[in-house]
Amino acid sequence: MNTEKREWPVVGVDVGGTKIAAGVVDHLGRISGQVKIPTDTSQPVAVLDSVENAVRASLSATGLNLSQIRGVGIGVPGVVDPEAGIGVEASNLRWHNVPVKSILEEKLGVTCYIENDVGAGALGESLYGAGQGYHNMVYLSLGTGIAARAIVGGDLYRGVHGLAGEIGHVNLGGGNRACRCGGTGCLEAYAAGPALAVQAQEALAAGQSSLLTELVATPQEIRAETVFEAAARGDKLAGEILAGAGRHLGQAILLLVAFYDPQAIVLGGGLVQGREELVKAIRVGMEDWSRQMPLFRLVLEVMPLKVSGLKNDGPVLGAAAIFNSREKEIFK
Ligand SMILES: [Zn+2]
C-alpha cells in the first residue's frame, strides 16, 4: 500500500441494539460525517442493511465515495469470531452465526473487519484515547453491562473463545443476586447501571429512607443517573450503593491486574462519563482490597487508573481502530 493510500480514511461503525453510529475517521483520528440511524432488527441480515445505509450516509455527508476509503471497521455486541468475520451470538441483534464480513464486503465492495464492541473500545483507547503510549493496558467498560478487554504487546488479546475479559459474568463475591445472563452473583448484578437502580428500589421497598424518593415520582423511575445524583447530594443510601459497586469493581480490577499486569487501566462506558463519584468509589475499593492483598499494593501505587476522554466519539473511533489494528499500517 503506498503512502497516499495509507492515509486514506476509514469508516467506523458501532452497531447497537437500537441504533447504529458511523463516521469517517482520518489517519489522525479525526471524525467527520458522523451519523446515527435506527437498527433494523426485524431479521438478522436486516441489521446489515442498516450498517450499509449508515456507511453510505456517513460517506455522502463528507462528500466521499467507497473508492476513497481504505475500508470499514465494525464494532458489534456479543460473541464474535473476528478471524472468520462471523457474528457468533448477539441476542439483541438476533444473530446466530451471521457471516457479517462477507455479506458487508459484498454490499460495499471494500474490506471490512468486525470485532466485539468492548474490544473495539480497547483498540480505540489504545490508538486514539487514554491508552495511547501503553503497549499493555486493560480497558474496562462500565454501562448496562460490564466487560474488559486487554491490549497485550500492542494488540488486542482475543483469547480462544472470545471470552477473554468477560469479567461481568463472574461471581466474585459469592453473592446470589440474579443476573440477566441466567447466572447468579455476577459482577454485573452488583455494579452495572441497571443493578444500581434495582438495589436502590429494593432498599426503598424495604423501608429505607432516601433523598431518592424526592427525585422521582415512583421508585420504578429510578435509574443509575438518579443514584448518582442522590449520591452527589450526600444521600446515604445512594452513597452506600456506589460504595458497594466500587468495592466489587475494585476487586475486579485487582483480578485484571493479576491476569494481565498492565501498565494502565482505562475505564470507559456510559457509567463513568462525567461520574467522578463512581470512579472515587472504585479507587476506594481498590485501596481496601490491596490492604488485604499486599502483593498488589506496590503495583496499584504506580499503575494509572484513567477515565476515557473520547466521550461520544469513542464507539466510532474504536470501530475505526478495528480496521487499523487489522491492517497494521499505522497501529504499530
Ligand atoms: Zn451474568
Short mmCIF file of C-alpha atoms and ligand atoms in Angstrom, two decimals:
data_model
loop_
_atom_site.label_atom_id
_atom_site.label_comp_id
_atom_site.label_asym_id
_atom_site.label_seq_id
_atom_site.Cartn_x
_atom_site.Cartn_y
_atom_site.Cartn_z
CA MET A 1 0.00 0.00 0.00
CA ASN A 2 1.51 3.35 -0.96
CA THR A 3 1.84 6.24 1.49
CA GLU A 4 -1.01 8.14 -0.03
CA LYS A 5 -3.47 5.28 0.33
CA ARG A 6 -2.22 4.56 3.85
CA GLU A 7 -3.53 7.99 4.81
CA TRP A 8 -6.96 7.43 3.30
CA PRO A 9 -9.79 7.46 5.83
CA VAL A 10 -11.62 4.50 7.34
CA VAL A 11 -15.31 4.30 8.18
CA GLY A 12 -16.03 3.20 11.75
CA VAL A 13 -19.43 1.67 12.55
CA ASP A 14 -20.73 0.94 16.04
CA VAL A 15 -23.68 -1.45 15.96
CA GLY A 16 -26.08 -1.30 18.89
CA GLY A 17 -29.40 -2.99 19.50
CA THR A 18 -31.36 0.23 18.90
CA LYS A 19 -29.06 2.46 16.84
CA ILE A 20 -26.04 2.35 14.60
CA ALA A 21 -23.42 5.12 14.66
CA ALA A 22 -20.99 5.62 11.79
CA GLY A 23 -18.34 8.17 10.94
CA VAL A 24 -15.40 8.78 8.62
CA VAL A 25 -12.12 8.70 10.58
CA ASP A 26 -8.97 10.12 9.04
CA HIS A 27 -5.42 8.91 9.67
CA LEU A 28 -5.05 11.35 12.58
CA GLY A 29 -8.19 10.08 14.32
CA ARG A 30 -10.44 12.98 13.37
CA ILE A 31 -14.12 12.14 12.78
CA SER A 32 -16.37 13.70 10.16
CA GLY A 33 -19.79 12.87 8.76
CA GLN A 34 -20.96 11.20 11.94
CA VAL A 35 -24.48 9.74 11.52
CA LYS A 36 -26.86 7.74 13.70
CA ILE A 37 -29.63 5.59 12.27
CA PRO A 38 -32.06 3.13 13.89
CA THR A 39 -31.06 -0.56 13.82
CA ASP A 40 -33.48 -2.74 11.87
CA THR A 41 -33.56 -5.94 13.92
CA SER A 42 -36.59 -7.42 12.11
CA GLN A 43 -34.28 -10.12 10.72
CA PRO A 44 -30.61 -10.96 11.40
CA VAL A 45 -29.49 -9.72 7.96
CA ALA A 46 -31.66 -6.58 8.13
CA VAL A 47 -29.11 -5.28 10.66
CA LEU A 48 -26.52 -5.44 7.88
CA ASP A 49 -28.77 -3.37 5.57
CA SER A 50 -28.77 -0.76 8.36
CA VAL A 51 -24.96 -0.94 8.55
CA GLU A 52 -24.71 -0.43 4.79
CA ASN A 53 -27.09 2.55 4.98
CA ALA A 54 -25.07 4.08 7.83
CA VAL A 55 -21.78 3.72 5.90
CA ARG A 56 -23.27 5.27 2.76
CA ALA A 57 -24.92 8.11 4.74
CA SER A 58 -21.67 8.92 6.52
CA LEU A 59 -19.72 8.97 3.25
CA SER A 60 -22.27 11.15 1.49
CA ALA A 61 -22.19 13.59 4.43
CA THR A 62 -18.45 14.04 3.82
CA GLY A 63 -18.61 14.04 0.00
CA LEU A 64 -16.53 10.85 -0.25
CA ASN A 65 -17.32 7.59 -2.02
CA LEU A 66 -16.41 3.98 -1.29
CA SER A 67 -13.40 4.07 -3.62
CA GLN A 68 -11.82 6.78 -1.46
CA ILE A 69 -11.67 4.85 1.83
CA ARG A 70 -9.39 2.04 2.97
CA GLY A 71 -12.23 0.02 4.42
CA VAL A 72 -14.74 -0.33 7.24
CA GLY A 73 -14.33 -1.40 10.87
CA ILE A 74 -17.45 -2.61 12.67
CA GLY A 75 -17.90 -2.99 16.43
CA VAL A 76 -20.72 -5.39 17.34
CA PRO A 77 -22.14 -6.65 20.63
CA GLY A 78 -21.90 -10.25 21.75
CA VAL A 79 -19.57 -13.07 20.77
CA VAL A 80 -17.61 -12.50 17.56
CA ASP A 81 -15.21 -14.59 15.50
CA PRO A 82 -13.08 -11.77 14.10
CA GLU A 83 -10.86 -14.07 12.02
CA ALA A 84 -13.81 -15.61 10.17
CA GLY A 85 -15.76 -12.34 10.30
CA ILE A 86 -18.76 -14.01 11.91
CA GLY A 87 -21.20 -12.63 14.46
CA VAL A 88 -21.45 -15.80 16.54
CA GLU A 89 -24.07 -14.78 19.10
CA ALA A 90 -25.80 -11.45 19.76
CA SER A 91 -29.27 -11.81 21.22
CA ASN A 92 -30.27 -8.15 20.79
CA LEU A 93 -29.47 -8.37 17.03
CA ARG A 94 -30.99 -11.88 16.74
CA TRP A 95 -27.62 -13.03 15.39
CA HIS A 96 -26.51 -16.61 15.44
CA ASN A 97 -23.50 -17.33 13.21
CA VAL A 98 -24.11 -14.45 10.78
CA PRO A 99 -21.30 -14.05 8.18
CA VAL A 100 -21.08 -10.29 8.74
CA LYS A 101 -17.76 -9.66 6.99
CA SER A 102 -18.56 -11.47 3.75
CA ILE A 103 -22.08 -10.01 3.44
CA LEU A 104 -20.87 -6.44 4.03
CA GLU A 105 -17.89 -6.81 1.69
CA GLU A 106 -20.34 -7.97 -0.99
CA LYS A 107 -22.62 -4.98 -0.34
CA LEU A 108 -19.89 -2.33 -0.06
CA GLY A 109 -17.02 -3.65 -2.20
CA VAL A 110 -14.37 -2.71 0.40
CA THR A 111 -12.51 -4.65 3.10
CA CYS A 112 -14.49 -4.95 6.34
CA TYR A 113 -13.35 -6.15 9.77
CA ILE A 114 -15.54 -6.90 12.76
CA GLU A 115 -14.76 -7.05 16.46
CA ASN A 116 -16.64 -7.25 19.74
CA ASP A 117 -17.63 -3.72 20.78
CA VAL A 118 -15.64 -3.80 24.03
CA GLY A 119 -12.60 -4.98 22.07
CA ALA A 120 -13.24 -2.03 19.75
CA GLY A 121 -13.34 0.25 22.80
CA ALA A 122 -9.96 -1.07 23.94
CA LEU A 123 -8.43 -0.56 20.50
CA GLY A 124 -9.92 2.94 20.28
CA GLU A 125 -8.43 3.94 23.64
CA SER A 126 -5.10 2.41 22.66
CA LEU A 127 -4.93 4.21 19.33
CA TYR A 128 -6.74 7.50 20.00
CA GLY A 129 -7.52 7.83 23.71
CA ALA A 130 -6.32 7.43 27.29
CA GLY A 131 -4.49 4.20 26.42
CA GLN A 132 -2.11 5.86 23.96
CA GLY A 133 1.52 5.06 24.66
CA TYR A 134 0.78 1.83 26.55
CA HIS A 135 1.61 -1.46 24.86
CA ASN A 136 -0.08 -3.30 27.71
CA MET A 137 -3.31 -1.94 29.10
CA VAL A 138 -6.77 -3.08 30.15
CA TYR A 139 -9.97 -1.33 29.10
CA LEU A 140 -12.91 -1.86 31.47
CA SER A 141 -16.29 -0.90 30.03
CA LEU A 142 -18.98 0.03 32.57
CA GLY A 143 -22.53 0.59 31.34
CA THR A 144 -25.66 -1.52 31.11
CA GLY A 145 -23.14 -4.37 31.01
CA ILE A 146 -19.59 -4.83 32.28
CA ALA A 147 -16.69 -6.31 30.32
CA ALA A 148 -12.96 -5.78 29.89
CA ARG A 149 -10.56 -6.25 27.01
CA ALA A 150 -6.78 -6.18 27.19
CA ILE A 151 -4.18 -4.78 24.83
CA VAL A 152 -1.18 -7.10 25.20
CA GLY A 153 2.06 -6.32 23.40
CA GLY A 154 0.33 -3.60 21.37
CA ASP A 155 -2.53 -5.73 20.08
CA LEU A 156 -5.95 -6.79 21.29
CA TYR A 157 -5.82 -10.06 23.23
CA ARG A 158 -8.76 -12.09 21.93
CA GLY A 159 -8.39 -15.40 23.74
CA VAL A 160 -9.63 -18.60 22.15
CA HIS A 161 -13.41 -18.46 22.57
CA GLY A 162 -13.97 -14.69 22.52
CA LEU A 163 -14.37 -14.62 26.30
CA ALA A 164 -11.08 -13.05 27.44
CA GLY A 165 -12.11 -10.15 29.68
CA GLU A 166 -15.77 -11.16 30.24
CA ILE A 167 -15.47 -10.43 33.93
CA GLY A 168 -19.02 -9.03 34.15
CA HIS A 169 -20.43 -12.54 34.39
CA VAL A 170 -18.08 -13.89 37.02
CA ASN A 171 -19.33 -14.29 40.59
CA LEU A 172 -16.62 -12.51 42.58
CA GLY A 173 -18.18 -12.14 45.99
CA GLY A 174 -20.18 -15.34 46.42
CA GLY A 175 -23.43 -13.35 46.25
CA ASN A 176 -26.70 -14.60 44.86
CA ARG A 177 -28.30 -11.66 43.04
CA ALA A 178 -29.91 -12.78 39.77
CA CYS A 179 -28.15 -11.72 36.57
CA ARG A 180 -29.65 -11.21 33.09
CA CYS A 181 -27.32 -13.97 31.80
CA GLY A 182 -29.21 -16.53 33.87
CA GLY A 183 -26.40 -16.81 36.40
CA THR A 184 -26.33 -15.60 40.00
CA GLY A 185 -23.95 -13.32 41.81
CA CYS A 186 -22.33 -11.93 38.64
CA LEU A 187 -20.37 -8.67 38.91
CA GLU A 188 -22.96 -7.07 36.59
CA ALA A 189 -25.73 -7.84 39.07
CA TYR A 190 -23.99 -5.55 41.60
CA ALA A 191 -22.19 -2.87 39.64
CA ALA A 192 -23.72 -2.35 36.16
CA GLY A 193 -26.09 0.58 35.58
CA PRO A 194 -29.39 -1.34 35.95
CA ALA A 195 -28.08 -3.04 39.12
CA LEU A 196 -27.51 0.32 40.83
CA ALA A 197 -31.14 1.25 40.18
CA VAL A 198 -32.51 -2.14 41.27
CA GLN A 199 -30.57 -2.06 44.55
CA ALA A 200 -31.99 1.41 45.27
CA GLN A 201 -35.53 0.22 44.53
CA GLU A 202 -35.12 -2.79 46.80
CA ALA A 203 -33.79 -0.68 49.66
CA LEU A 204 -36.72 1.74 49.37
CA ALA A 205 -39.19 -1.17 49.27
CA ALA A 206 -37.54 -2.46 52.47
CA GLY A 207 -38.35 0.86 54.12
CA GLN A 208 -35.01 2.70 53.96
CA SER A 209 -35.34 6.47 53.73
CA SER A 210 -33.51 8.32 50.99
CA LEU A 211 -33.39 11.52 49.01
CA LEU A 212 -34.10 9.28 46.01
CA THR A 213 -37.83 9.43 46.75
CA GLU A 214 -37.74 13.19 46.16
CA LEU A 215 -36.03 12.85 42.78
CA VAL A 216 -38.61 10.57 41.13
CA ALA A 217 -42.39 10.20 41.20
CA THR A 218 -42.23 6.42 41.72
CA PRO A 219 -39.32 4.08 42.61
CA GLN A 220 -39.71 2.40 39.18
CA GLU A 221 -38.37 5.61 37.62
CA ILE A 222 -35.04 5.32 39.44
CA ARG A 223 -32.12 4.89 37.03
CA ALA A 224 -28.37 4.76 37.61
CA GLU A 225 -28.31 8.53 36.93
CA THR A 226 -30.78 9.08 39.80
CA VAL A 227 -28.49 7.17 42.17
CA PHE A 228 -25.51 9.29 41.05
CA GLU A 229 -27.49 12.49 41.55
CA ALA A 230 -28.60 11.49 45.06
CA ALA A 231 -25.05 10.43 45.98
CA ALA A 232 -23.67 13.77 44.78
CA ARG A 233 -26.18 15.46 47.12
CA GLY A 234 -24.93 13.44 50.07
CA ASP A 235 -27.64 10.77 50.22
CA LYS A 236 -26.54 7.90 52.49
CA LEU A 237 -28.31 5.06 50.66
CA ALA A 238 -27.07 6.16 47.22
CA GLY A 239 -23.56 6.54 48.64
CA GLU A 240 -23.69 3.01 50.05
CA ILE A 241 -24.84 1.58 46.71
CA LEU A 242 -21.95 3.30 44.90
CA ALA A 243 -19.51 2.18 47.59
CA GLY A 244 -20.71 -1.41 47.09
CA ALA A 245 -20.28 -1.12 43.32
CA GLY A 246 -16.82 0.39 43.87
CA ARG A 247 -15.84 -2.49 46.12
CA HIS A 248 -16.95 -5.07 43.53
CA LEU A 249 -15.25 -3.20 40.69
CA GLY A 250 -12.11 -2.68 42.77
CA GLN A 251 -11.90 -6.43 43.25
CA ALA A 252 -12.47 -6.99 39.53
CA ILE A 253 -9.63 -4.60 38.71
CA LEU A 254 -7.27 -6.43 41.07
CA LEU A 255 -8.10 -9.66 39.24
CA LEU A 256 -7.46 -7.97 35.88
CA VAL A 257 -4.09 -6.80 37.25
CA ALA A 258 -3.34 -10.35 38.41
CA PHE A 259 -4.11 -11.74 34.94
CA TYR A 260 -2.73 -9.06 32.64
CA ASP A 261 -0.32 -6.98 34.81
CA PRO A 262 -0.95 -3.91 32.61
CA GLN A 263 0.75 -0.52 32.52
CA ALA A 264 -2.63 1.18 32.99
CA ILE A 265 -6.36 0.56 33.38
CA VAL A 266 -8.74 2.70 31.31
CA LEU A 267 -12.37 2.98 32.41
CA GLY A 268 -14.96 3.66 29.72
CA GLY A 269 -18.68 3.27 29.01
CA GLY A 270 -21.74 5.32 29.89
CA LEU A 271 -21.49 4.72 33.63
CA VAL A 272 -18.23 6.63 34.11
CA GLN A 273 -18.69 9.51 31.68
CA GLY A 274 -18.61 12.55 33.95
CA ARG A 275 -19.24 10.32 37.00
CA GLU A 276 -16.44 11.18 39.40
CA GLU A 277 -18.44 9.60 42.29
CA LEU A 278 -18.17 6.10 40.84
CA VAL A 279 -14.50 6.49 39.93
CA LYS A 280 -13.82 7.64 43.51
CA ALA A 281 -15.71 4.62 44.87
CA ILE A 282 -13.66 2.31 42.63
CA ARG A 283 -10.40 3.85 43.90
CA VAL A 284 -11.53 3.32 47.50
CA GLY A 285 -12.49 -0.28 46.65
CA MET A 286 -9.08 -0.94 45.10
CA GLU A 287 -7.30 0.54 48.13
CA ASP A 288 -9.38 -1.54 50.55
CA TRP A 289 -8.68 -4.78 48.70
CA SER A 290 -4.99 -4.04 48.27
CA ARG A 291 -4.65 -3.65 52.06
CA GLN A 292 -5.71 -7.29 52.32
CA MET A 293 -3.53 -8.30 49.35
CA PRO A 294 -0.20 -6.55 49.88
CA LEU A 295 1.31 -8.11 46.76
CA PHE A 296 -0.74 -5.65 44.69
CA ARG A 297 -0.16 -2.55 46.78
CA LEU A 298 3.04 -1.52 45.02
CA VAL A 299 1.51 -2.05 41.58
CA LEU A 300 -1.60 -0.02 42.39
CA GLU A 301 0.55 2.84 43.65
CA VAL A 302 2.24 3.23 40.28
CA MET A 303 -0.41 1.96 37.84
CA PRO A 304 -2.64 4.76 36.49
CA LEU A 305 -6.43 4.29 36.61
CA LYS A 306 -7.65 6.51 33.80
CA VAL A 307 -11.09 7.51 32.55
CA SER A 308 -11.81 7.59 28.82
CA GLY A 309 -11.91 11.08 27.37
CA LEU A 310 -13.30 10.04 23.98
CA LYS A 311 -16.90 10.50 25.17
CA ASN A 312 -19.50 10.06 22.41
CA ASP A 313 -16.80 9.63 19.75
CA GLY A 314 -15.41 6.52 21.49
CA PRO A 315 -17.52 3.85 19.74
CA VAL A 316 -16.91 5.15 16.19
CA LEU A 317 -13.19 5.73 16.84
CA GLY A 318 -12.99 2.24 18.34
CA ALA A 319 -14.63 0.76 15.25
CA ALA A 320 -12.15 2.59 13.01
CA ALA A 321 -9.33 1.30 15.22
CA ILE A 322 -10.51 -2.27 14.47
CA PHE A 323 -9.65 -1.70 10.83
CA ASN A 324 -6.33 -0.04 11.60
CA SER A 325 -5.25 -2.75 14.04
CA ARG A 326 -6.02 -5.40 11.42
CA GLU A 327 -4.20 -3.63 8.64
CA LYS A 328 -1.28 -2.75 10.96
CA GLU A 329 -0.50 0.23 8.76
CA ILE A 330 -0.50 2.89 11.44
CA PHE A 331 -1.10 0.89 14.62
CA LYS A 332 2.50 -0.14 15.22
ZN ZN B 1 -24.26 -12.72 34.49
#
